[in-house]
Amino acid sequence: MIGRKNMGQASPLFLVLLALGFSFATYNLITMIIHHRATGSWRAADGFGGGSSLDPIIQMPENVKRPENAKLPFHVALTATDAPYSKWQCRIMYYWYKKTKDMPGSEMGGFTRVLHSGSPDNLMNEIPTFVVDPLPAGLDRGYIVLNRPWAFVQWLEKATIEEEYILMAEPDHIFVNPLPNLAHGGHPAGFPFFYIKPTQNEKIIRKFYPEEKGPVTDVDPIGNSPVIIKKSLIEKIAPTWMNVSLRMKDDPETDKAFGWVLEMYAYAVASALHGVQHILRKDFMLQPPWDLEVGKRFIIHYTYGCDYSLKGELTYGKIGEWRFDKRSYLRGPPPKNLSLPPPKVPESVVRLVKMVNEATANIPGWDTE
């Protein structure tokens, strides 16, 4: 514990928190958050403000060939809040998890909603849920996604997880085809996002991934979700992910450049710091309205609004005569039996709306939420 007499020798983290108006008790909590567990105890990660060192870097294990016909189940984990907007998405996501879990080709195991509100909510009996604490008030600075790495740190530390692998998922994911384990041994599988561009942001990336660690191309163009990863690996990466996220948010240039995808960049950097490279699978996910067909892809990610004229023409950026946008339902769930898209709208959008309608028609008590 740093006392007032020691302020001249205080760590950069302490000085940052003090400047933000946080207490000595909060400092102690945050230092615990960014500590890395080693042999049953957590070791401090230095260099929060200046970046001299983060966590001990663990090299990626050798790739392991999967035995023929061997199943490697993975645990599905998604972080969530107790806001209505998050709740209805989680209910639809869990509905389709149950529908696809036991289909041929699926290797999905158990399921956990990691709820980072700090207290139980009214979905505890509907969805398997593990409650963890949010960040101390004000530390996320309105960027609620910053709670995600902290939620994973807590869950991995406290929960009993039977599966050897974990899928990090999000509430706005729908399983559209049975999902196998796409990881291979120590090589996790991730989805490459076109807007995550480490090489085009080399100046910023180098603040957190110095040249001596390797080329910027070692930083994968991914976020933490969707990723299928060995539990032992994410246990090592998660505290670093937490640490890098806080450092990025504290750096004005990085915060401005990365905006709402800052935490995604933080996961990519944290993985590279641990020597972990992901298998990039474009078939992992599709994102309507840009991806037109479902095909053999596994997850629909409905993060973008789908706006069309009644002639079936995309009017993205302008509210369409027909639309489906999750942000239209910030305060409560969408109604049952949404209207289907007009003719000529891509199959991916039609499939999305049909899947939402099926879920809302079959989830008990949908209209009461």
PDB file of C-alpha atoms in Angstrom, residues 105-358:
ATOM      1  CA  GLY A 105     -20.711 -30.751 -36.186  1.00  0.00           C
ATOM      2  CA  SER A 106     -21.149 -28.676 -33.046  1.00  0.00           C
ATOM      3  CA  GLU A 107     -18.519 -28.777 -30.311  1.00  0.00           C
ATOM      4  CA  MET A 108     -20.234 -26.284 -28.039  1.00  0.00           C
ATOM      5  CA  GLY A 109     -20.068 -27.157 -24.375  1.00  0.00           C
ATOM      6  CA  GLY A 110     -21.429 -25.172 -21.444  1.00  0.00           C
ATOM      7  CA  PHE A 111     -22.615 -21.573 -21.478  1.00  0.00           C
ATOM      8  CA  THR A 112     -22.058 -18.616 -19.146  1.00  0.00           C
ATOM      9  CA  ARG A 113     -23.296 -15.050 -19.262  1.00  0.00           C
ATOM     10  CA  VAL A 114     -20.609 -13.134 -17.371  1.00  0.00           C
ATOM     11  CA  LEU A 115     -22.690 -10.325 -15.876  1.00  0.00           C
ATOM     12  CA  HIS A 116     -20.509  -7.376 -14.877  1.00  0.00           C
ATOM     13  CA  SER A 117     -23.170  -5.385 -13.045  1.00  0.00           C
ATOM     14  CA  GLY A 118     -22.077  -6.593  -9.607  1.00  0.00           C
ATOM     15  CA  SER A 119     -25.512  -7.946  -8.684  1.00  0.00           C
ATOM     16  CA  PRO A 120     -27.973 -10.598  -9.956  1.00  0.00           C
ATOM     17  CA  ASP A 121     -30.777  -9.669 -12.339  1.00  0.00           C
ATOM     18  CA  ASN A 122     -34.064 -11.208 -13.487  1.00  0.00           C
ATOM     19  CA  LEU A 123     -32.451 -13.524 -16.071  1.00  0.00           C
ATOM     20  CA  MET A 124     -30.513 -15.619 -13.555  1.00  0.00           C
ATOM     21  CA  ASN A 125     -32.980 -18.523 -13.826  1.00  0.00           C
ATOM     22  CA  GLU A 126     -33.223 -18.330 -17.614  1.00  0.00           C
ATOM     23  CA  ILE A 127     -29.547 -18.044 -18.607  1.00  0.00           C
ATOM     24  CA  PRO A 128     -26.581 -19.597 -16.763  1.00  0.00           C
ATOM     25  CA  THR A 129     -24.940 -16.511 -15.264  1.00  0.00           C
ATOM     26  CA  PHE A 130     -21.849 -15.668 -13.233  1.00  0.00           C
ATOM     27  CA  VAL A 131     -21.936 -12.245 -11.552  1.00  0.00           C
ATOM     28  CA  VAL A 132     -18.726 -10.216 -11.356  1.00  0.00           C
ATOM     29  CA  ASP A 133     -17.952  -6.666 -10.312  1.00  0.00           C
ATOM     30  CA  PRO A 134     -17.823  -3.704 -12.681  1.00  0.00           C
ATOM     31  CA  LEU A 135     -14.850  -1.369 -12.659  1.00  0.00           C
ATOM     32  CA  PRO A 136     -14.859   1.244  -9.896  1.00  0.00           C
ATOM     33  CA  ALA A 137     -17.205   4.106 -10.707  1.00  0.00           C
ATOM     34  CA  GLY A 138     -15.741   6.506 -13.243  1.00  0.00           C
ATOM     35  CA  LEU A 139     -12.771   4.404 -14.320  1.00  0.00           C
ATOM     36  CA  ASP A 140     -14.361   3.376 -17.621  1.00  0.00           C
ATOM     37  CA  ARG A 141     -15.009   7.090 -18.434  1.00  0.00           C
ATOM     38  CA  GLY A 142     -18.249   6.163 -20.145  1.00  0.00           C
ATOM     39  CA  TYR A 143     -16.602   3.427 -22.227  1.00  0.00           C
ATOM     40  CA  ILE A 144     -18.551   0.496 -20.782  1.00  0.00           C
ATOM     41  CA  VAL A 145     -16.729  -2.075 -22.928  1.00  0.00           C
ATOM     42  CA  LEU A 146     -13.688  -1.501 -20.709  1.00  0.00           C
ATOM     43  CA  ASN A 147     -15.456  -3.737 -18.196  1.00  0.00           C
ATOM     44  CA  ARG A 148     -15.076  -6.735 -20.525  1.00  0.00           C
ATOM     45  CA  PRO A 149     -11.433  -7.671 -19.827  1.00  0.00           C
ATOM     46  CA  TRP A 150     -11.928  -7.087 -16.092  1.00  0.00           C
ATOM     47  CA  ALA A 151     -14.998  -9.347 -16.204  1.00  0.00           C
ATOM     48  CA  PHE A 152     -12.985 -12.130 -17.849  1.00  0.00           C
ATOM     49  CA  VAL A 153     -10.168 -11.762 -15.312  1.00  0.00           C
ATOM     50  CA  GLN A 154     -12.634 -12.255 -12.462  1.00  0.00           C
ATOM     51  CA  TRP A 155     -14.583 -15.082 -14.088  1.00  0.00           C
ATOM     52  CA  LEU A 156     -11.471 -17.061 -15.018  1.00  0.00           C
ATOM     53  CA  GLU A 157     -10.116 -16.612 -11.502  1.00  0.00           C
ATOM     54  CA  LYS A 158     -13.259 -17.592  -9.611  1.00  0.00           C
ATOM     55  CA  ALA A 159     -15.368 -19.911 -11.766  1.00  0.00           C
ATOM     56  CA  THR A 160     -15.067 -23.647 -12.341  1.00  0.00           C
ATOM     57  CA  ILE A 161     -14.869 -24.159 -16.104  1.00  0.00           C
ATOM     58  CA  GLU A 162     -14.790 -27.782 -17.212  1.00  0.00           C
ATOM     59  CA  GLU A 163     -13.926 -27.266 -20.863  1.00  0.00           C
ATOM     60  CA  GLU A 164     -10.330 -26.797 -22.014  1.00  0.00           C
ATOM     61  CA  TYR A 165     -11.357 -24.147 -24.568  1.00  0.00           C
ATOM     62  CA  ILE A 166     -13.471 -21.000 -24.378  1.00  0.00           C
ATOM     63  CA  LEU A 167     -15.419 -19.092 -27.021  1.00  0.00           C
ATOM     64  CA  MET A 168     -15.531 -15.396 -26.174  1.00  0.00           C
ATOM     65  CA  ALA A 169     -18.830 -14.234 -27.654  1.00  0.00           C
ATOM     66  CA  GLU A 170     -21.081 -11.171 -27.485  1.00  0.00           C
ATOM     67  CA  PRO A 171     -24.809 -10.626 -26.950  1.00  0.00           C
ATOM     68  CA  ASP A 172     -25.422  -9.616 -30.584  1.00  0.00           C
ATOM     69  CA  HIS A 173     -24.198 -12.974 -31.892  1.00  0.00           C
ATOM     70  CA  ILE A 174     -26.600 -15.579 -33.282  1.00  0.00           C
ATOM     71  CA  PHE A 175     -25.403 -19.128 -33.968  1.00  0.00           C
ATOM     72  CA  VAL A 176     -26.587 -19.750 -37.495  1.00  0.00           C
ATOM     73  CA  ASN A 177     -24.734 -23.045 -38.102  1.00  0.00           C
ATOM     74  CA  PRO A 178     -23.327 -25.607 -35.642  1.00  0.00           C
ATOM     75  CA  LEU A 179     -19.940 -24.319 -34.511  1.00  0.00           C
ATOM     76  CA  PRO A 180     -16.953 -26.681 -34.253  1.00  0.00           C
ATOM     77  CA  ASN A 181     -13.808 -25.901 -32.309  1.00  0.00           C
ATOM     78  CA  LEU A 182     -11.840 -23.846 -34.841  1.00  0.00           C
ATOM     79  CA  ALA A 183      -8.761 -23.575 -32.606  1.00  0.00           C
ATOM     80  CA  HIS A 184      -5.770 -25.897 -32.956  1.00  0.00           C
ATOM     81  CA  GLY A 185      -3.834 -26.538 -29.804  1.00  0.00           C
ATOM     82  CA  GLY A 186      -2.115 -23.350 -28.756  1.00  0.00           C
ATOM     83  CA  HIS A 187      -3.362 -21.482 -31.823  1.00  0.00           C
ATOM     84  CA  PRO A 188      -6.671 -19.729 -31.083  1.00  0.00           C
ATOM     85  CA  ALA A 189      -9.134 -18.942 -33.855  1.00  0.00           C
ATOM     86  CA  GLY A 190     -10.374 -15.400 -34.401  1.00  0.00           C
ATOM     87  CA  PHE A 191     -12.354 -13.366 -36.905  1.00  0.00           C
ATOM     88  CA  PRO A 192     -10.421 -10.738 -38.924  1.00  0.00           C
ATOM     89  CA  PHE A 193     -12.149  -7.349 -38.758  1.00  0.00           C
ATOM     90  CA  PHE A 194     -11.572  -5.076 -41.737  1.00  0.00           C
ATOM     91  CA  TYR A 195     -11.455  -2.012 -39.473  1.00  0.00           C
ATOM     92  CA  ILE A 196      -8.761  -3.330 -37.103  1.00  0.00           C
ATOM     93  CA  LYS A 197      -5.576  -2.184 -38.862  1.00  0.00           C
ATOM     94  CA  PRO A 198      -2.464  -2.505 -36.707  1.00  0.00           C
ATOM     95  CA  THR A 199      -0.042  -1.808 -39.573  1.00  0.00           C
ATOM     96  CA  GLN A 200      -1.827   1.447 -40.488  1.00  0.00           C
ATOM     97  CA  ASN A 201      -1.651   2.511 -36.839  1.00  0.00           C
ATOM     98  CA  GLU A 202       1.952   1.509 -36.216  1.00  0.00           C
ATOM     99  CA  LYS A 203       2.883   4.721 -34.409  1.00  0.00           C
ATOM    100  CA  ILE A 204       0.168   4.154 -31.828  1.00  0.00           C
ATOM    101  CA  ILE A 205       0.624   0.394 -31.588  1.00  0.00           C
ATOM    102  CA  ARG A 206       4.321   0.899 -30.811  1.00  0.00           C
ATOM    103  CA  LYS A 207       3.386   2.705 -27.598  1.00  0.00           C
ATOM    104  CA  PHE A 208       2.142  -0.637 -26.292  1.00  0.00           C
ATOM    105  CA  TYR A 209       3.998  -3.156 -28.463  1.00  0.00           C
ATOM    106  CA  PRO A 210       7.628  -1.978 -28.657  1.00  0.00           C
ATOM    107  CA  GLU A 211       9.889  -2.843 -31.571  1.00  0.00           C
ATOM    108  CA  GLU A 212      11.931  -5.343 -29.568  1.00  0.00           C
ATOM    109  CA  LYS A 213       8.809  -7.505 -29.244  1.00  0.00           C
ATOM    110  CA  GLY A 214       8.571  -8.017 -33.001  1.00  0.00           C
ATOM    111  CA  PRO A 215       7.000  -6.603 -36.163  1.00  0.00           C
ATOM    112  CA  VAL A 216       3.625  -4.885 -36.017  1.00  0.00           C
ATOM    113  CA  THR A 217       2.286  -7.657 -38.250  1.00  0.00           C
ATOM    114  CA  ASP A 218       2.430  -9.885 -35.157  1.00  0.00           C
ATOM    115  CA  VAL A 219      -0.593  -7.951 -33.882  1.00  0.00           C
ATOM    116  CA  ASP A 220      -3.586  -9.721 -35.398  1.00  0.00           C
ATOM    117  CA  PRO A 221      -6.462  -7.697 -36.955  1.00  0.00           C
ATOM    118  CA  ILE A 222      -8.965  -9.013 -34.406  1.00  0.00           C
ATOM    119  CA  GLY A 223     -10.834  -8.273 -31.216  1.00  0.00           C
ATOM    120  CA  ASN A 224     -11.443 -10.649 -28.369  1.00  0.00           C
ATOM    121  CA  SER A 225     -14.712 -11.790 -29.871  1.00  0.00           C
ATOM    122  CA  PRO A 226     -15.357 -14.096 -31.532  1.00  0.00           C
ATOM    123  CA  VAL A 227     -12.282 -16.018 -30.439  1.00  0.00           C
ATOM    124  CA  ILE A 228     -11.960 -19.685 -29.486  1.00  0.00           C
ATOM    125  CA  ILE A 229      -8.948 -20.085 -27.245  1.00  0.00           C
ATOM    126  CA  LYS A 230      -7.424 -22.473 -24.742  1.00  0.00           C
ATOM    127  CA  LYS A 231      -8.465 -21.603 -21.217  1.00  0.00           C
ATOM    128  CA  SER A 232      -4.835 -21.707 -20.075  1.00  0.00           C
ATOM    129  CA  LEU A 233      -3.938 -19.079 -22.695  1.00  0.00           C
ATOM    130  CA  ILE A 234      -6.734 -16.631 -21.980  1.00  0.00           C
ATOM    131  CA  GLU A 235      -5.909 -16.877 -18.271  1.00  0.00           C
ATOM    132  CA  LYS A 236      -2.484 -15.472 -19.140  1.00  0.00           C
ATOM    133  CA  ILE A 237      -3.685 -12.916 -21.685  1.00  0.00           C
ATOM    134  CA  ALA A 238      -6.657 -11.487 -19.769  1.00  0.00           C
ATOM    135  CA  PRO A 239      -4.712  -9.466 -17.136  1.00  0.00           C
ATOM    136  CA  THR A 240      -2.496  -8.004 -19.871  1.00  0.00           C
ATOM    137  CA  TRP A 241      -5.591  -7.223 -21.949  1.00  0.00           C
ATOM    138  CA  MET A 242      -6.996  -5.410 -18.930  1.00  0.00           C
ATOM    139  CA  ASN A 243      -3.755  -3.527 -18.386  1.00  0.00           C
ATOM    140  CA  VAL A 244      -3.331  -2.471 -22.022  1.00  0.00           C
ATOM    141  CA  SER A 245      -6.995  -1.378 -22.237  1.00  0.00           C
ATOM    142  CA  LEU A 246      -6.538   0.974 -19.292  1.00  0.00           C
ATOM    143  CA  ARG A 247      -3.290   2.351 -20.685  1.00  0.00           C
ATOM    144  CA  MET A 248      -4.855   2.943 -24.097  1.00  0.00           C
ATOM    145  CA  LYS A 249      -7.860   4.691 -22.580  1.00  0.00           C
ATOM    146  CA  ASP A 250      -5.517   6.893 -20.553  1.00  0.00           C
ATOM    147  CA  ASP A 251      -3.562   7.978 -23.651  1.00  0.00           C
ATOM    148  CA  PRO A 252      -5.491  10.780 -25.436  1.00  0.00           C
ATOM    149  CA  GLU A 253      -4.000  10.064 -28.877  1.00  0.00           C
ATOM    150  CA  THR A 254      -4.852   6.360 -28.674  1.00  0.00           C
ATOM    151  CA  ASP A 255      -8.296   6.998 -27.235  1.00  0.00           C
ATOM    152  CA  LYS A 256      -9.133   9.399 -30.067  1.00  0.00           C
ATOM    153  CA  ALA A 257      -7.731   7.150 -32.806  1.00  0.00           C
ATOM    154  CA  PHE A 258      -9.330   3.878 -31.680  1.00  0.00           C
ATOM    155  CA  GLY A 259     -12.588   5.132 -30.156  1.00  0.00           C
ATOM    156  CA  TRP A 260     -15.145   2.369 -29.618  1.00  0.00           C
ATOM    157  CA  VAL A 261     -12.793  -0.350 -30.895  1.00  0.00           C
ATOM    158  CA  LEU A 262     -10.050   0.511 -28.391  1.00  0.00           C
ATOM    159  CA  GLU A 263     -10.641  -2.605 -26.294  1.00  0.00           C
ATOM    160  CA  MET A 264     -10.414  -4.746 -29.453  1.00  0.00           C
ATOM    161  CA  TYR A 265      -6.986  -3.324 -30.246  1.00  0.00           C
ATOM    162  CA  ALA A 266      -6.005  -3.908 -26.617  1.00  0.00           C
ATOM    163  CA  TYR A 267      -6.831  -7.612 -26.895  1.00  0.00           C
ATOM    164  CA  ALA A 268      -4.870  -7.917 -30.149  1.00  0.00           C
ATOM    165  CA  VAL A 269      -1.830  -6.223 -28.587  1.00  0.00           C
ATOM    166  CA  ALA A 270      -2.069  -8.258 -25.382  1.00  0.00           C
ATOM    167  CA  SER A 271      -2.139 -11.493 -27.377  1.00  0.00           C
ATOM    168  CA  ALA A 272       0.938 -10.450 -29.356  1.00  0.00           C
ATOM    169  CA  LEU A 273       2.774  -9.561 -26.128  1.00  0.00           C
ATOM    170  CA  HIS A 274       2.220 -13.160 -25.051  1.00  0.00           C
ATOM    171  CA  GLY A 275       3.441 -14.503 -28.394  1.00  0.00           C
ATOM    172  CA  VAL A 276      -0.034 -15.748 -29.356  1.00  0.00           C
ATOM    173  CA  GLN A 277      -1.011 -15.749 -33.015  1.00  0.00           C
ATOM    174  CA  HIS A 278      -4.585 -16.448 -34.093  1.00  0.00           C
ATOM    175  CA  ILE A 279      -5.857 -18.528 -36.976  1.00  0.00           C
ATOM    176  CA  LEU A 280      -7.902 -15.991 -38.946  1.00  0.00           C
ATOM    177  CA  ARG A 281     -11.227 -17.463 -40.036  1.00  0.00           C
ATOM    178  CA  LYS A 282     -13.413 -15.319 -42.257  1.00  0.00           C
ATOM    179  CA  ASP A 283     -16.079 -18.023 -42.097  1.00  0.00           C
ATOM    180  CA  PHE A 284     -16.307 -17.583 -38.319  1.00  0.00           C
ATOM    181  CA  MET A 285     -18.872 -14.804 -38.692  1.00  0.00           C
ATOM    182  CA  LEU A 286     -20.933 -12.726 -41.105  1.00  0.00           C
ATOM    183  CA  GLN A 287     -22.090  -9.139 -40.661  1.00  0.00           C
ATOM    184  CA  PRO A 288     -25.261  -8.056 -42.449  1.00  0.00           C
ATOM    185  CA  PRO A 289     -25.925  -6.014 -44.495  1.00  0.00           C
ATOM    186  CA  TRP A 290     -22.399  -6.193 -45.922  1.00  0.00           C
ATOM    187  CA  ASP A 291     -22.197  -9.979 -46.061  1.00  0.00           C
ATOM    188  CA  LEU A 292     -24.994 -11.015 -48.380  1.00  0.00           C
ATOM    189  CA  GLU A 293     -25.254 -14.764 -47.801  1.00  0.00           C
ATOM    190  CA  VAL A 294     -25.051 -16.994 -44.742  1.00  0.00           C
ATOM    191  CA  GLY A 295     -23.576 -20.029 -46.499  1.00  0.00           C
ATOM    192  CA  LYS A 296     -21.426 -22.111 -44.195  1.00  0.00           C
ATOM    193  CA  ARG A 297     -20.544 -19.325 -41.789  1.00  0.00           C
ATOM    194  CA  PHE A 298     -21.228 -19.908 -38.134  1.00  0.00           C
ATOM    195  CA  ILE A 299     -22.305 -16.674 -36.413  1.00  0.00           C
ATOM    196  CA  ILE A 300     -24.447 -13.727 -37.478  1.00  0.00           C
ATOM    197  CA  HIS A 301     -23.177 -10.507 -35.898  1.00  0.00           C
ATOM    198  CA  TYR A 302     -25.916  -7.895 -36.185  1.00  0.00           C
ATOM    199  CA  THR A 303     -23.923  -4.858 -35.142  1.00  0.00           C
ATOM    200  CA  TYR A 304     -24.773  -2.816 -38.242  1.00  0.00           C
ATOM    201  CA  GLY A 305     -28.157  -1.308 -38.996  1.00  0.00           C
ATOM    202  CA  CYS A 306     -29.977  -2.757 -41.991  1.00  0.00           C
ATOM    203  CA  ASP A 307     -31.842  -0.027 -43.876  1.00  0.00           C
ATOM    204  CA  TYR A 308     -33.586  -0.581 -47.230  1.00  0.00           C
ATOM    205  CA  SER A 309     -36.072   1.066 -49.521  1.00  0.00           C
ATOM    206  CA  LEU A 310     -39.250  -0.844 -50.337  1.00  0.00           C
ATOM    207  CA  LYS A 311     -37.533  -1.749 -53.627  1.00  0.00           C
ATOM    208  CA  GLY A 312     -34.865  -3.608 -51.680  1.00  0.00           C
ATOM    209  CA  GLU A 313     -32.143  -0.984 -52.166  1.00  0.00           C
ATOM    210  CA  LEU A 314     -29.638  -0.504 -49.321  1.00  0.00           C
ATOM    211  CA  THR A 315     -29.828   2.988 -47.819  1.00  0.00           C
ATOM    212  CA  TYR A 316     -27.073   2.581 -45.222  1.00  0.00           C
ATOM    213  CA  GLY A 317     -26.524   5.771 -43.251  1.00  0.00           C
ATOM    214  CA  LYS A 318     -30.083   6.869 -43.937  1.00  0.00           C
ATOM    215  CA  ILE A 319     -33.132   5.451 -42.187  1.00  0.00           C
ATOM    216  CA  GLY A 320     -34.821   3.165 -44.659  1.00  0.00           C
ATOM    217  CA  GLU A 321     -38.488   2.558 -45.387  1.00  0.00           C
ATOM    218  CA  TRP A 322     -37.747  -0.870 -43.913  1.00  0.00           C
ATOM    219  CA  ARG A 323     -35.142  -1.270 -41.214  1.00  0.00           C
ATOM    220  CA  PHE A 324     -33.773  -3.535 -38.551  1.00  0.00           C
ATOM    221  CA  ASP A 325     -31.269  -1.911 -36.201  1.00  0.00           C
ATOM    222  CA  LYS A 326     -30.604  -3.210 -32.704  1.00  0.00           C
ATOM    223  CA  ARG A 327     -30.165   0.395 -31.555  1.00  0.00           C
ATOM    224  CA  SER A 328     -33.866   0.967 -32.168  1.00  0.00           C
ATOM    225  CA  TYR A 329     -34.455  -1.088 -29.020  1.00  0.00           C
ATOM    226  CA  LEU A 330     -32.202   0.505 -26.414  1.00  0.00           C
ATOM    227  CA  ARG A 331     -34.872   0.637 -23.716  1.00  0.00           C
ATOM    228  CA  GLY A 332     -36.631  -2.643 -24.287  1.00  0.00           C
ATOM    229  CA  PRO A 333     -36.849  -5.705 -26.528  1.00  0.00           C
ATOM    230  CA  PRO A 334     -38.074  -5.682 -30.119  1.00  0.00           C
ATOM    231  CA  PRO A 335     -41.678  -6.760 -30.576  1.00  0.00           C
ATOM    232  CA  LYS A 336     -42.598 -10.215 -31.762  1.00  0.00           C
ATOM    233  CA  ASN A 337     -43.162 -10.870 -35.463  1.00  0.00           C
ATOM    234  CA  LEU A 338     -41.047  -8.131 -36.994  1.00  0.00           C
ATOM    235  CA  SER A 339     -41.917  -7.437 -40.617  1.00  0.00           C
ATOM    236  CA  LEU A 340     -39.727  -9.291 -43.079  1.00  0.00           C
ATOM    237  CA  PRO A 341     -37.534  -7.289 -45.481  1.00  0.00           C
ATOM    238  CA  PRO A 342     -38.827  -6.260 -48.910  1.00  0.00           C
ATOM    239  CA  PRO A 343     -38.054  -8.386 -51.987  1.00  0.00           C
ATOM    240  CA  LYS A 344     -34.454  -8.322 -53.255  1.00  0.00           C
ATOM    241  CA  VAL A 345     -32.969  -7.742 -49.780  1.00  0.00           C
ATOM    242  CA  PRO A 346     -29.982 -10.098 -49.260  1.00  0.00           C
ATOM    243  CA  GLU A 347     -30.563 -13.531 -47.768  1.00  0.00           C
ATOM    244  CA  SER A 348     -28.390 -12.721 -44.754  1.00  0.00           C
ATOM    245  CA  VAL A 349     -30.751  -9.954 -43.617  1.00  0.00           C
ATOM    246  CA  VAL A 350     -33.850 -12.076 -44.224  1.00  0.00           C
ATOM    247  CA  ARG A 351     -32.317 -14.936 -42.243  1.00  0.00           C
ATOM    248  CA  LEU A 352     -31.411 -12.598 -39.385  1.00  0.00           C
ATOM    249  CA  VAL A 353     -34.955 -11.252 -39.014  1.00  0.00           C
ATOM    250  CA  LYS A 354     -36.478 -14.724 -39.252  1.00  0.00           C
ATOM    251  CA  MET A 355     -34.149 -15.969 -36.514  1.00  0.00           C
ATOM    252  CA  VAL A 356     -35.005 -13.014 -34.275  1.00  0.00           C
ATOM    253  CA  ASN A 357     -38.706 -13.677 -34.858  1.00  0.00           C
ATOM    254  CA  GLU A 358     -38.376 -17.371 -34.069  1.00  0.00           C
TER     255      GLU A 358
END
